[in-house]
Tab-separated table of C-alpha atoms in Angstrom:
chain	number	residue	atom	x	y	z
U	1	UNK	CA	0.000	0.000	0.000
U	2	UNK	CA	1.487	3.323	-1.070
U	3	UNK	CA	0.497	6.355	0.951
U	4	UNK	CA	1.613	9.942	1.085
U	5	UNK	CA	2.710	11.759	4.226
U	6	UNK	CA	0.108	13.711	6.176
U	7	UNK	CA	-0.939	16.592	3.835
U	8	UNK	CA	0.004	19.297	6.365
U	9	UNK	CA	3.399	17.715	7.040
U	10	UNK	CA	4.064	17.323	3.310
U	11	UNK	CA	3.145	20.967	2.711
U	12	UNK	CA	5.532	22.138	5.437
U	13	UNK	CA	8.322	20.105	3.899
U	14	UNK	CA	7.611	21.615	0.466
U	15	UNK	CA	7.637	25.125	1.914
U	16	UNK	CA	10.939	24.540	3.702
U	17	UNK	CA	12.440	23.068	0.536
U	18	UNK	CA	11.258	26.049	-1.516
U	19	UNK	CA	12.948	28.451	0.905
U	20	UNK	CA	16.246	26.544	0.883
U	21	UNK	CA	16.179	26.055	-2.891
U	22	UNK	CA	15.614	29.796	-3.347
U	23	UNK	CA	18.618	30.546	-1.140
U	24	UNK	CA	20.742	27.997	-3.045
U	25	UNK	CA	19.802	29.596	-6.385
U	26	UNK	CA	20.688	33.089	-5.137
U	27	UNK	CA	24.013	31.890	-3.701
U	28	UNK	CA	24.802	30.045	-6.961
U	29	UNK	CA	24.501	33.366	-8.807
U	30	UNK	CA	27.187	34.824	-6.566
U	31	UNK	CA	24.757	36.979	-4.619
U	32	UNK	CA	24.671	37.577	-0.878
U	33	UNK	CA	20.929	37.309	-0.341
U	34	UNK	CA	18.877	39.000	2.345
U	35	UNK	CA	15.797	37.591	4.034
U	36	UNK	CA	13.665	39.694	1.699
U	37	UNK	CA	15.485	38.315	-1.358
U	38	UNK	CA	14.914	34.716	-0.280
U	39	UNK	CA	11.287	35.336	0.669
U	40	UNK	CA	10.581	36.926	-2.726
U	41	UNK	CA	12.339	34.127	-4.638
U	42	UNK	CA	10.457	31.444	-2.678
U	43	UNK	CA	7.152	33.363	-2.942
U	44	UNK	CA	6.643	33.385	0.830
U	45	UNK	CA	6.593	36.085	3.499
U	46	UNK	CA	9.501	37.120	5.733
U	47	UNK	CA	7.511	35.704	8.642
U	48	UNK	CA	7.373	32.300	6.934
U	49	UNK	CA	11.142	32.298	6.383
U	50	UNK	CA	11.704	32.984	10.081
U	51	UNK	CA	9.124	30.363	11.060
U	52	UNK	CA	11.298	27.695	9.446
U	53	UNK	CA	14.658	29.330	10.116
U	54	UNK	CA	14.780	31.393	13.335
U	55	UNK	CA	18.320	32.426	12.352
U	56	UNK	CA	19.143	33.611	8.845
U	57	UNK	CA	22.630	32.138	9.330
U	58	UNK	CA	20.955	28.756	9.778
U	59	UNK	CA	19.199	29.135	6.431
U	60	UNK	CA	22.413	30.103	4.644
U	61	UNK	CA	24.254	27.160	6.212
U	62	UNK	CA	21.461	24.772	5.235
U	63	UNK	CA	21.530	26.115	1.676
U	64	UNK	CA	25.312	25.834	1.445
U	65	UNK	CA	25.319	22.253	2.737
U	66	UNK	CA	22.589	21.408	0.225
U	67	UNK	CA	24.457	22.993	-2.657
U	68	UNK	CA	27.628	21.079	-1.801
U	69	UNK	CA	26.084	17.655	-1.187
U	70	UNK	CA	22.758	17.316	-3.019
U	71	UNK	CA	24.033	16.303	-6.447
U	72	UNK	CA	26.542	13.716	-5.219
U	73	UNK	CA	24.058	12.045	-2.861
U	74	UNK	CA	21.277	11.989	-5.460
U	75	UNK	CA	23.693	10.471	-7.972
U	76	UNK	CA	24.822	7.797	-5.508
U	77	UNK	CA	21.244	6.696	-4.823
U	78	UNK	CA	20.292	6.566	-8.490
U	79	UNK	CA	23.429	4.628	-9.463
U	80	UNK	CA	22.481	1.787	-7.118
U	81	UNK	CA	20.502	-1.195	-8.350
U	82	UNK	CA	16.719	-1.096	-8.070
U	83	UNK	CA	16.944	-2.639	-4.612
U	84	UNK	CA	16.027	-0.764	-1.457
U	85	UNK	CA	18.829	-2.182	0.682
U	86	UNK	CA	21.479	-1.417	-1.954
U	87	UNK	CA	20.164	2.123	-2.421
U	88	UNK	CA	20.252	2.759	1.341
U	89	UNK	CA	23.840	1.529	1.479
U	90	UNK	CA	24.828	3.863	-1.366
U	91	UNK	CA	23.155	6.740	0.498
U	92	UNK	CA	25.072	5.953	3.694
U	93	UNK	CA	28.400	5.715	1.901
U	94	UNK	CA	27.803	8.961	-0.014
U	95	UNK	CA	27.141	10.853	3.218
U	96	UNK	CA	30.363	9.463	4.678
U	97	UNK	CA	32.354	10.783	1.752
U	98	UNK	CA	31.416	14.436	2.033
U	99	UNK	CA	34.283	16.897	2.178
U	100	UNK	CA	35.716	18.093	5.515
U	101	UNK	CA	34.203	21.512	4.745
U	102	UNK	CA	30.707	20.052	4.409
U	103	UNK	CA	31.171	18.141	7.670
U	104	UNK	CA	32.260	21.353	9.387
U	105	UNK	CA	29.184	23.158	8.069
U	106	UNK	CA	27.011	20.252	9.213
U	107	UNK	CA	28.346	20.556	12.745
U	108	UNK	CA	27.643	24.288	12.695
U	109	UNK	CA	24.117	23.664	11.460
U	110	UNK	CA	23.486	21.292	14.365
U	111	UNK	CA	24.767	23.887	16.810
U	112	UNK	CA	22.444	26.568	15.433
U	113	UNK	CA	19.383	24.336	15.523
U	114	UNK	CA	20.108	23.039	19.019
U	115	UNK	CA	20.913	26.462	20.475
U	116	UNK	CA	17.386	27.899	20.453
U	117	UNK	CA	17.261	29.220	24.023
U	118	UNK	CA	14.668	26.614	24.891
U	119	UNK	CA	12.148	27.877	22.335
U	120	UNK	CA	9.986	24.935	21.217
U	121	UNK	CA	9.568	24.219	17.539
U	122	UNK	CA	6.105	24.619	16.078
U	123	UNK	CA	4.388	21.254	15.922
U	124	UNK	CA	4.967	19.620	12.559
U	125	UNK	CA	7.804	22.001	11.623
U	126	UNK	CA	11.137	20.165	11.975
U	127	UNK	CA	14.075	22.427	12.770
U	128	UNK	CA	16.092	20.722	10.039
U	129	UNK	CA	16.524	17.413	8.251
U	130	UNK	CA	13.925	17.560	5.464
U	131	UNK	CA	16.690	16.825	2.929
U	132	UNK	CA	17.756	13.727	4.869
U	133	UNK	CA	14.174	12.455	5.009
U	134	UNK	CA	13.790	12.956	1.252
U	135	UNK	CA	17.017	11.065	0.565
U	136	UNK	CA	15.934	8.177	2.781
U	137	UNK	CA	12.489	8.005	1.187
U	138	UNK	CA	14.086	8.063	-2.267
U	139	UNK	CA	16.502	5.271	-1.358
U	140	UNK	CA	13.717	3.157	0.126
U	141	UNK	CA	11.231	3.768	-2.707
U	142	UNK	CA	11.523	0.196	-4.143
U	143	UNK	CA	10.340	-1.136	-0.761
U	144	UNK	CA	7.436	1.244	-0.229
U	145	UNK	CA	4.724	-1.069	-1.560
U	146	UNK	CA	6.078	-3.948	0.543
U	147	UNK	CA	5.632	-2.208	3.890
U	148	UNK	CA	2.596	-1.213	5.905
U	149	UNK	CA	2.370	2.635	5.994
U	150	UNK	CA	3.136	2.760	9.727
U	151	UNK	CA	6.126	0.448	9.296
U	152	UNK	CA	7.339	2.517	6.368
U	153	UNK	CA	7.203	5.717	8.421
U	154	UNK	CA	8.923	4.076	11.379
U	155	UNK	CA	11.723	2.763	9.133
U	156	UNK	CA	12.287	6.202	7.581
U	157	UNK	CA	12.470	7.782	11.039
U	158	UNK	CA	14.733	5.053	12.410
U	159	UNK	CA	17.146	5.438	9.501
U	160	UNK	CA	17.193	9.192	10.092
U	161	UNK	CA	18.733	8.449	13.509
U	162	UNK	CA	21.676	6.465	12.080
U	163	UNK	CA	22.273	8.475	8.899
U	164	UNK	CA	23.541	12.039	8.961
U	165	UNK	CA	25.588	14.516	10.980
U	166	UNK	CA	24.550	13.224	14.385
U	167	UNK	CA	25.724	9.710	13.535
U	168	UNK	CA	29.056	11.055	12.277
U	169	UNK	CA	29.560	13.052	15.469
U	170	UNK	CA	28.795	10.051	17.702
U	171	UNK	CA	31.195	7.887	15.718
U	172	UNK	CA	34.005	10.454	15.799
U	173	UNK	CA	33.539	12.096	19.196
U	174	UNK	CA	31.889	9.422	21.361
U	175	UNK	CA	33.098	6.116	19.914
U	176	UNK	CA	36.453	7.356	18.663
U	177	UNK	CA	36.049	5.642	15.299
U	178	UNK	CA	37.946	6.512	12.170
U	179	UNK	CA	36.240	7.310	8.881
U	180	UNK	CA	36.391	3.735	7.523
U	181	UNK	CA	35.150	2.171	10.764
U	182	UNK	CA	32.352	4.716	11.065
U	183	UNK	CA	31.197	4.116	7.508
U	184	UNK	CA	31.092	0.344	8.068
U	185	UNK	CA	29.114	0.825	11.289
U	186	UNK	CA	26.554	3.078	9.596
U	187	UNK	CA	26.100	0.598	6.735
U	188	UNK	CA	25.614	-2.242	9.228
U	189	UNK	CA	23.083	-0.268	11.295
U	190	UNK	CA	21.093	0.871	8.248
U	191	UNK	CA	20.992	-2.634	6.748
U	192	UNK	CA	19.909	-4.088	10.115
U	193	UNK	CA	16.992	-1.631	10.330
U	194	UNK	CA	15.825	-2.379	6.784
U	195	UNK	CA	16.010	-6.143	7.379
U	196	UNK	CA	14.148	-5.775	10.701
U	197	UNK	CA	11.342	-3.803	9.049
U	198	UNK	CA	10.951	-6.391	6.276
U	199	UNK	CA	10.996	-9.202	8.844
U	200	UNK	CA	8.330	-7.432	10.910
U	201	UNK	CA	6.199	-7.132	7.785
U	202	UNK	CA	6.568	-10.830	7.018
U	203	UNK	CA	5.745	-11.808	10.600
U	204	UNK	CA	2.690	-9.539	10.626
U	205	UNK	CA	1.277	-11.365	7.615
U	206	UNK	CA	2.082	-14.852	8.889
U	207	UNK	CA	-1.057	-15.438	11.051
U	208	UNK	CA	-3.299	-14.513	8.159
U	209	UNK	CA	-1.421	-16.843	5.817
U	210	UNK	CA	-1.772	-19.708	8.320
U	211	UNK	CA	-5.540	-19.683	7.823
U	212	UNK	CA	-5.129	-20.684	4.178
U	213	UNK	CA	-2.931	-23.692	4.898
U	214	UNK	CA	-4.529	-27.093	4.385
């Protein structure tokens, strides 16, 4: 069964993407955009920009990270075979091969989104990470019709915990792993989650199948 995300959540993700894409386009032209420039290019209000990005520096960092990593990650996913597990592995490996500059920017982006003086995020408006969710959903797309919608959502969210800047920081700073060891650990964790989700799906259908046995 193929379902779309909650309409309101999907709309918020599209709005956030439009804002970041507008900033990326302005930066690519060599401009130093203002909030008003980005709002006009994304066809949203200044208030909407600040709703998604309380700090304009956060928006510019997010746009820069996207500009530096989007193409290579998209290419890695599409070059994999039409197999969900293989595509997830390619995604993991691509994110482990970003440049030191992109990793530095990623750490700064985490700092800006964590340091919010205790201000809660609006419900349904993630502080960051829409790009990661889109990459994971793209990588998993061959498996979407094989998973119950709730299991699909849970797998996407679980993979978001082991793929990305936070995982790199834990590997480097907490576990003391080198780049090669960290990459292998991320691949193992991602593959384990995908296999667990598929196994859960098979087990969920087993009782129903038992009724048709002779």
